[in-house]
XYZ file of C-alpha atoms in Angstrom:
383
model
C 37.032 16.220 -4.775
C 34.570 18.907 -5.795
C 31.137 18.451 -7.319
C 32.366 20.020 -10.556
C 34.453 16.934 -11.268
C 31.217 14.905 -11.265
C 29.502 17.211 -13.736
C 28.158 15.874 -17.002
C 28.994 12.299 -16.142
C 26.875 9.759 -17.992
C 25.151 7.036 -15.996
C 23.512 4.104 -17.786
C 20.833 1.954 -16.164
C 20.485 -1.429 -17.864
C 17.464 -3.699 -17.549
C 13.723 -3.524 -17.343
C 10.804 -5.338 -18.850
C 8.663 -4.739 -15.768
C 8.122 -1.953 -13.266
C 9.753 -4.071 -10.573
C 13.132 -3.774 -12.287
C 12.769 -0.198 -13.533
C 11.405 1.692 -10.532
C 14.460 1.134 -8.277
C 16.614 2.544 -11.080
C 14.359 5.584 -11.399
C 14.557 6.074 -7.626
C 18.362 6.091 -7.770
C 18.370 8.412 -10.802
C 16.258 10.906 -8.839
C 18.768 10.892 -5.992
C 21.735 11.237 -8.346
C 20.237 14.500 -9.579
C 20.691 15.943 -6.080
C 24.353 14.899 -5.917
C 25.657 16.296 -9.200
C 24.917 16.901 -12.864
C 24.492 13.572 -14.607
C 23.172 12.461 -17.952
C 20.980 9.477 -17.094
C 20.003 6.967 -19.782
C 17.964 3.773 -19.436
C 18.737 0.911 -21.800
C 16.406 -2.063 -21.899
C 13.835 -4.021 -23.847
C 11.216 -2.880 -26.335
C 8.270 -3.792 -24.097
C 5.545 -1.148 -24.141
C 5.157 -1.082 -20.343
C 8.854 -0.339 -19.951
C 8.782 2.459 -22.514
C 5.745 4.046 -20.838
C 7.326 3.980 -17.381
C 10.563 5.590 -18.559
C 8.786 8.118 -20.775
C 6.534 9.201 -17.891
C 9.606 9.602 -15.680
C 11.264 11.966 -18.154
C 14.450 9.976 -18.830
C 16.051 8.936 -22.108
C 15.385 5.348 -23.145
C 17.080 3.062 -25.660
C 15.382 -0.210 -26.646
C 17.449 -3.252 -27.597
C 16.166 -6.469 -29.258
C 17.021 -8.742 -26.320
C 15.213 -12.018 -25.545
C 14.624 -13.789 -22.246
C 15.958 -17.244 -21.446
C 12.426 -18.594 -21.918
C 13.167 -18.305 -25.665
C 16.331 -20.383 -25.354
C 14.572 -23.760 -25.584
C 11.608 -22.934 -27.787
C 13.429 -20.616 -30.206
C 17.207 -20.896 -29.662
C 18.204 -19.256 -32.948
C 15.954 -16.264 -32.252
C 17.414 -16.040 -28.736
C 20.982 -15.979 -30.073
C 20.108 -13.591 -32.903
C 18.307 -11.067 -30.718
C 20.830 -11.078 -27.894
C 23.790 -11.045 -30.262
C 22.355 -7.957 -31.974
C 21.601 -6.388 -28.590
C 25.191 -6.981 -27.438
C 26.675 -5.354 -30.555
C 24.268 -2.406 -30.352
C 25.123 -1.986 -26.669
C 28.853 -1.884 -27.463
C 28.321 0.809 -30.106
C 26.113 2.804 -27.741
C 28.510 2.587 -24.779
C 31.491 3.531 -26.959
C 29.579 6.637 -28.025
C 28.403 7.697 -24.566
C 31.416 6.506 -22.526
C 29.468 6.210 -19.247
C 31.215 6.425 -15.899
C 29.295 3.410 -14.639
C 26.607 0.994 -15.842
C 23.994 -0.161 -13.315
C 22.316 -3.513 -13.891
C 18.705 -3.546 -12.701
C 18.160 -7.257 -13.244
C 16.088 -9.080 -15.820
C 17.012 -10.422 -19.248
C 17.291 -6.937 -20.765
C 20.256 -6.115 -18.527
C 22.478 -8.960 -19.736
C 23.639 -7.719 -23.188
C 24.364 -4.244 -21.810
C 26.307 -5.471 -18.780
C 28.306 -7.889 -20.938
C 29.125 -5.003 -23.284
C 30.188 -2.838 -20.333
C 32.393 -5.656 -19.058
C 33.956 -6.033 -22.521
C 34.717 -2.296 -22.569
C 36.071 -2.289 -18.970
C 33.353 0.093 -17.751
C 32.623 -0.198 -13.993
C 29.499 -2.226 -13.247
C 27.076 -2.038 -10.322
C 24.222 -4.490 -9.820
C 20.982 -3.881 -7.903
C 19.368 -7.054 -6.550
C 15.808 -6.559 -5.331
C 14.920 -10.100 -4.203
C 16.099 -12.407 -1.438
C 17.000 -15.038 -4.043
C 19.209 -13.429 -6.722
C 17.728 -13.347 -10.201
C 19.349 -15.404 -12.940
C 20.673 -12.337 -14.736
C 22.358 -10.873 -11.660
C 23.724 -14.265 -10.617
C 25.236 -14.693 -14.085
C 26.698 -11.167 -14.067
C 27.822 -11.150 -10.412
C 31.542 -11.761 -10.985
C 31.709 -8.916 -13.527
C 30.542 -6.260 -11.054
C 32.568 -3.894 -8.909
C 29.695 -3.403 -6.479
C 26.446 -5.255 -5.732
C 23.683 -3.557 -3.735
C 21.329 -6.013 -2.029
C 17.919 -5.499 -0.427
C 17.974 -8.286 2.182
C 20.801 -9.404 4.455
C 19.790 -12.999 3.635
C 20.728 -12.604 -0.052
C 23.644 -14.775 -1.126
C 25.380 -15.085 -4.481
C 27.279 -18.117 -5.720
C 30.663 -16.867 -6.862
C 32.351 -20.133 -7.844
C 31.767 -22.027 -11.064
C 33.543 -25.147 -12.295
C 36.016 -24.861 -9.444
C 37.337 -21.514 -10.676
C 37.413 -18.513 -8.349
C 35.769 -15.490 -9.915
C 36.003 -11.837 -9.005
C 34.374 -11.105 -5.643
C 32.658 -7.699 -5.855
C 31.908 -5.614 -2.817
C 28.400 -6.394 -1.537
C 26.509 -3.688 0.354
C 23.131 -3.943 2.086
C 21.305 -0.810 0.937
C 17.687 -1.960 0.788
C 15.607 -1.792 -2.365
C 15.516 1.812 -3.698
C 12.092 3.463 -3.477
C 11.132 6.702 -5.214
C 11.048 9.789 -3.013
C 7.380 10.417 -3.781
C 6.556 7.038 -2.214
C 8.652 7.819 0.858
C 6.852 11.165 1.160
C 3.479 9.431 0.740
C 4.344 7.176 3.666
C 5.035 10.215 5.828
C 1.828 11.877 4.657
C -0.175 8.706 5.284
C 0.859 8.742 8.927
C -0.664 12.194 9.409
C -3.629 11.989 6.999
C -7.160 12.281 8.325
C -8.965 8.920 8.341
C -11.712 8.635 5.744
C -15.094 7.092 6.535
C -14.698 5.074 3.336
C -12.634 1.879 3.447
C -10.233 1.478 0.507
C -8.706 -1.696 -0.941
C -5.935 -1.518 -3.557
C -5.468 -4.555 -5.814
C -2.188 -4.940 -7.693
C -1.245 -7.740 -10.035
C 2.043 -6.147 -11.033
C 2.750 -3.777 -13.917
C 1.711 -6.512 -16.373
C -1.362 -7.474 -14.360
C -2.267 -10.963 -13.188
C -5.294 -12.839 -14.480
C -5.358 -15.190 -11.504
C -5.351 -12.277 -9.045
C -8.195 -10.630 -10.965
C -10.282 -13.815 -10.873
C -9.650 -14.505 -7.195
C -10.403 -10.945 -6.102
C -13.662 -10.852 -8.061
C -14.678 -14.166 -6.461
C -13.817 -12.731 -3.058
C -15.964 -9.638 -3.580
C -18.910 -11.653 -4.893
C -18.767 -14.071 -1.952
C -18.192 -11.565 0.851
C -19.763 -8.357 -0.451
C -22.404 -8.363 2.299
C -19.714 -8.762 4.987
C -17.348 -6.061 3.742
C -17.388 -2.644 5.433
C -19.341 -0.082 3.433
C -18.867 2.442 1.938
C -16.034 0.648 0.164
C -13.672 1.899 -2.548
C -11.896 -0.758 -4.628
C -8.915 0.435 -6.706
C -7.914 -2.320 -9.127
C -4.943 -2.558 -11.513
C -5.979 -5.307 -13.921
C -3.397 -5.405 -16.692
C -4.404 -4.851 -20.310
C -5.697 -8.384 -20.908
C -8.114 -8.449 -17.992
C -9.428 -4.898 -18.024
C -12.630 -5.281 -20.079
C -13.866 -8.417 -18.312
C -13.101 -7.069 -14.832
C -14.808 -3.765 -15.593
C -18.015 -5.523 -16.694
C -18.059 -7.560 -13.479
C -17.680 -4.436 -11.366
C -20.620 -2.850 -13.172
C -22.764 -5.742 -11.958
C -21.361 -5.433 -8.417
C -22.157 -1.746 -8.231
C -25.815 -2.598 -8.811
C -25.713 -5.152 -5.996
C -23.937 -2.862 -3.523
C -24.719 0.829 -4.175
C -22.121 1.925 -1.611
C -19.361 0.218 -3.586
C -17.132 2.632 -5.497
C -14.684 1.254 -8.048
C -11.647 2.669 -9.870
C -10.334 0.271 -12.517
C -7.343 0.789 -14.815
C -5.145 -1.573 -16.841
C -2.109 0.145 -15.334
C -1.690 3.121 -13.005
C 1.150 5.397 -14.046
C 1.322 6.777 -10.506
C -0.005 4.927 -7.465
C 1.074 7.574 -4.970
C -2.372 9.115 -4.481
C -4.026 5.720 -4.066
C -1.361 4.546 -1.636
C -2.029 7.540 0.602
C -5.693 6.633 1.126
C -5.475 2.821 1.072
C -6.379 0.696 4.109
C -5.453 -2.684 2.636
C -3.493 -3.992 -0.350
C -3.931 -7.299 -2.177
C -0.868 -7.920 -4.315
C 1.647 -10.229 -5.877
C 4.949 -10.378 -3.979
C 7.363 -8.591 -6.291
C 10.267 -7.125 -4.343
C 9.745 -3.526 -5.464
C 6.066 -3.587 -4.521
C 7.050 -4.964 -1.107
C 9.648 -2.233 -0.628
C 7.056 0.442 -1.387
C 4.487 -1.175 0.915
C 7.062 -1.227 3.726
C 7.777 2.490 3.337
C 4.038 3.176 3.377
C 3.231 0.858 6.277
C 0.110 -0.567 4.618
C -1.346 -3.923 5.760
C -1.149 -6.357 2.857
C -2.314 -9.774 1.714
C 0.268 -11.306 -0.617
C -0.546 -13.833 -3.355
C 2.885 -14.723 -4.772
C 3.083 -15.685 -8.430
C 3.384 -19.506 -8.300
C 5.563 -19.745 -11.415
C 8.122 -17.100 -10.508
C 11.726 -18.075 -11.226
C 13.267 -19.929 -8.273
C 10.052 -19.233 -6.336
C 11.472 -15.807 -5.533
C 8.038 -14.252 -4.940
C 7.047 -16.976 -2.478
C 10.334 -16.548 -0.612
C 9.848 -12.763 -0.502
C 6.295 -13.217 0.801
C 7.342 -15.717 3.469
C 9.986 -13.282 4.715
C 7.276 -10.677 5.330
C 4.651 -13.121 6.641
C 7.022 -14.749 9.144
C 7.615 -11.304 10.657
C 3.926 -10.467 10.908
C 4.352 -7.838 8.189
C 1.844 -9.372 5.738
C -0.633 -12.202 5.269
C 0.466 -14.907 2.836
C -2.115 -16.671 0.654
C -0.560 -19.232 -1.668
C -2.342 -19.572 -4.995
C -4.042 -22.973 -5.188
C -4.806 -24.843 -8.444
C -8.502 -24.323 -7.646
C -9.279 -20.585 -7.701
C -12.236 -21.136 -5.351
C -9.877 -22.451 -2.671
C -7.632 -19.418 -3.096
C -10.669 -17.123 -2.890
C -11.768 -18.741 0.382
C -8.316 -18.310 1.931
C -8.150 -14.741 0.673
C -11.623 -13.968 2.036
C -10.624 -14.996 5.545
C -7.421 -12.932 5.465
C -9.157 -9.837 4.068
C -12.107 -9.977 6.467
C -9.801 -10.543 9.453
C -7.839 -7.418 8.549
C -10.752 -5.180 7.592
C -12.708 -6.122 10.717
C -9.691 -6.070 13.025
C -8.274 -2.546 13.492
C -5.768 -3.758 16.094
C -4.430 -6.411 13.726
C -4.140 -3.829 10.931
C -2.284 -1.460 13.235
C 0.126 -4.192 14.343
C 0.822 -5.293 10.763
C 1.318 -1.684 9.682
C 3.959 -1.191 12.362
C 5.744 -4.460 11.600
C 5.901 -3.901 7.849
C 7.177 -0.367 8.424
C 10.084 -1.834 10.409
C 11.255 -3.579 7.217
C 11.476 -0.323 5.248
C 14.646 1.235 3.822
C 13.464 4.779 3.016
C 17.058 5.948 2.428
C 17.962 3.088 0.070
C 17.945 5.168 -3.127
C 20.139 7.852 -1.555
C 22.510 5.207 -0.205
C 22.923 3.606 -3.641
C 23.414 7.022 -5.252
C 26.170 7.848 -2.761
C 27.870 4.524 -3.500
C 27.782 5.335 -7.225
C 29.277 8.778 -6.687
C 32.084 7.299 -4.580
C 32.764 4.706 -7.273
C 32.978 7.438 -9.917
C 35.325 9.506 -7.760
C 37.635 6.553 -7.195
């Protein structure tokens, strides 16, 4: 079948709320552009972070008034009202666009759109980024034609109440990573080593107050032991930006060779990735996939309240393979800071350990994941 048959097909990506759900979809959309002429539309929530990410990527975006399951107990009528409206709006939208396929990216914002696609008999593909499937993808699993997973250990439950549901085809593709990140990993391997040590701190696209507090405690406690000159690049989230920035101003006076770049959210981390020696991060699956492609030694502080402990399970997978250090967040931030200090100092003062971790994390990478998913979508459309 020729490429012309694929021309002007509409592809809808459903989901979002955070960068972790959106960025794999953007990575696949980029690869689809090389395989044919598609109209790509993202449909998700009305969160500002989501809108900024899609807008900066140049794709169309439709916001729906969906609510997460956290609203189900505290505001059940609002939950039903918002998601009912989102479902009806999604049906009207899909009837207008008539997409060839709808791709669920996970998260609460994907549910009304995927249910609407199922109602309209539109083929459905799900992308699962984590080892433990998210609640949305688990709920939608039996409605899909194809499910792309990122870890061979991922398992879905496909029986409920003794009734056999549809068993979609499950393919191990890896978690899609944008081509610019893959290219940065290649560039990093050939880049000239700077005399300045760089640490990148990521709390996720929404930031993480606990990570901010622990990292600042770490720097205050170990500043004299850290290699200088030192460049700290810190993504704080909107809520923590002002306080963190003030603290760094004080630190710069204590350690003149300390250079700091602080932002609530970095639209593009590619440049920072290229020059980073060490990352301190939460354990979101998309961040881990990017780190693997880049081969950067990392200390992971999984979010302790993540659904089904999926971040902790992701982090353990990497740590057990020597691909990252795992520091579990303790109730006492001082305890966490002490554990983090040891891990960071061991890595920064141990070039052999950094090199070994870099190699091991690189072995977990799927640099062709986005292209593989895009090819699966094209084959589904052709069939």
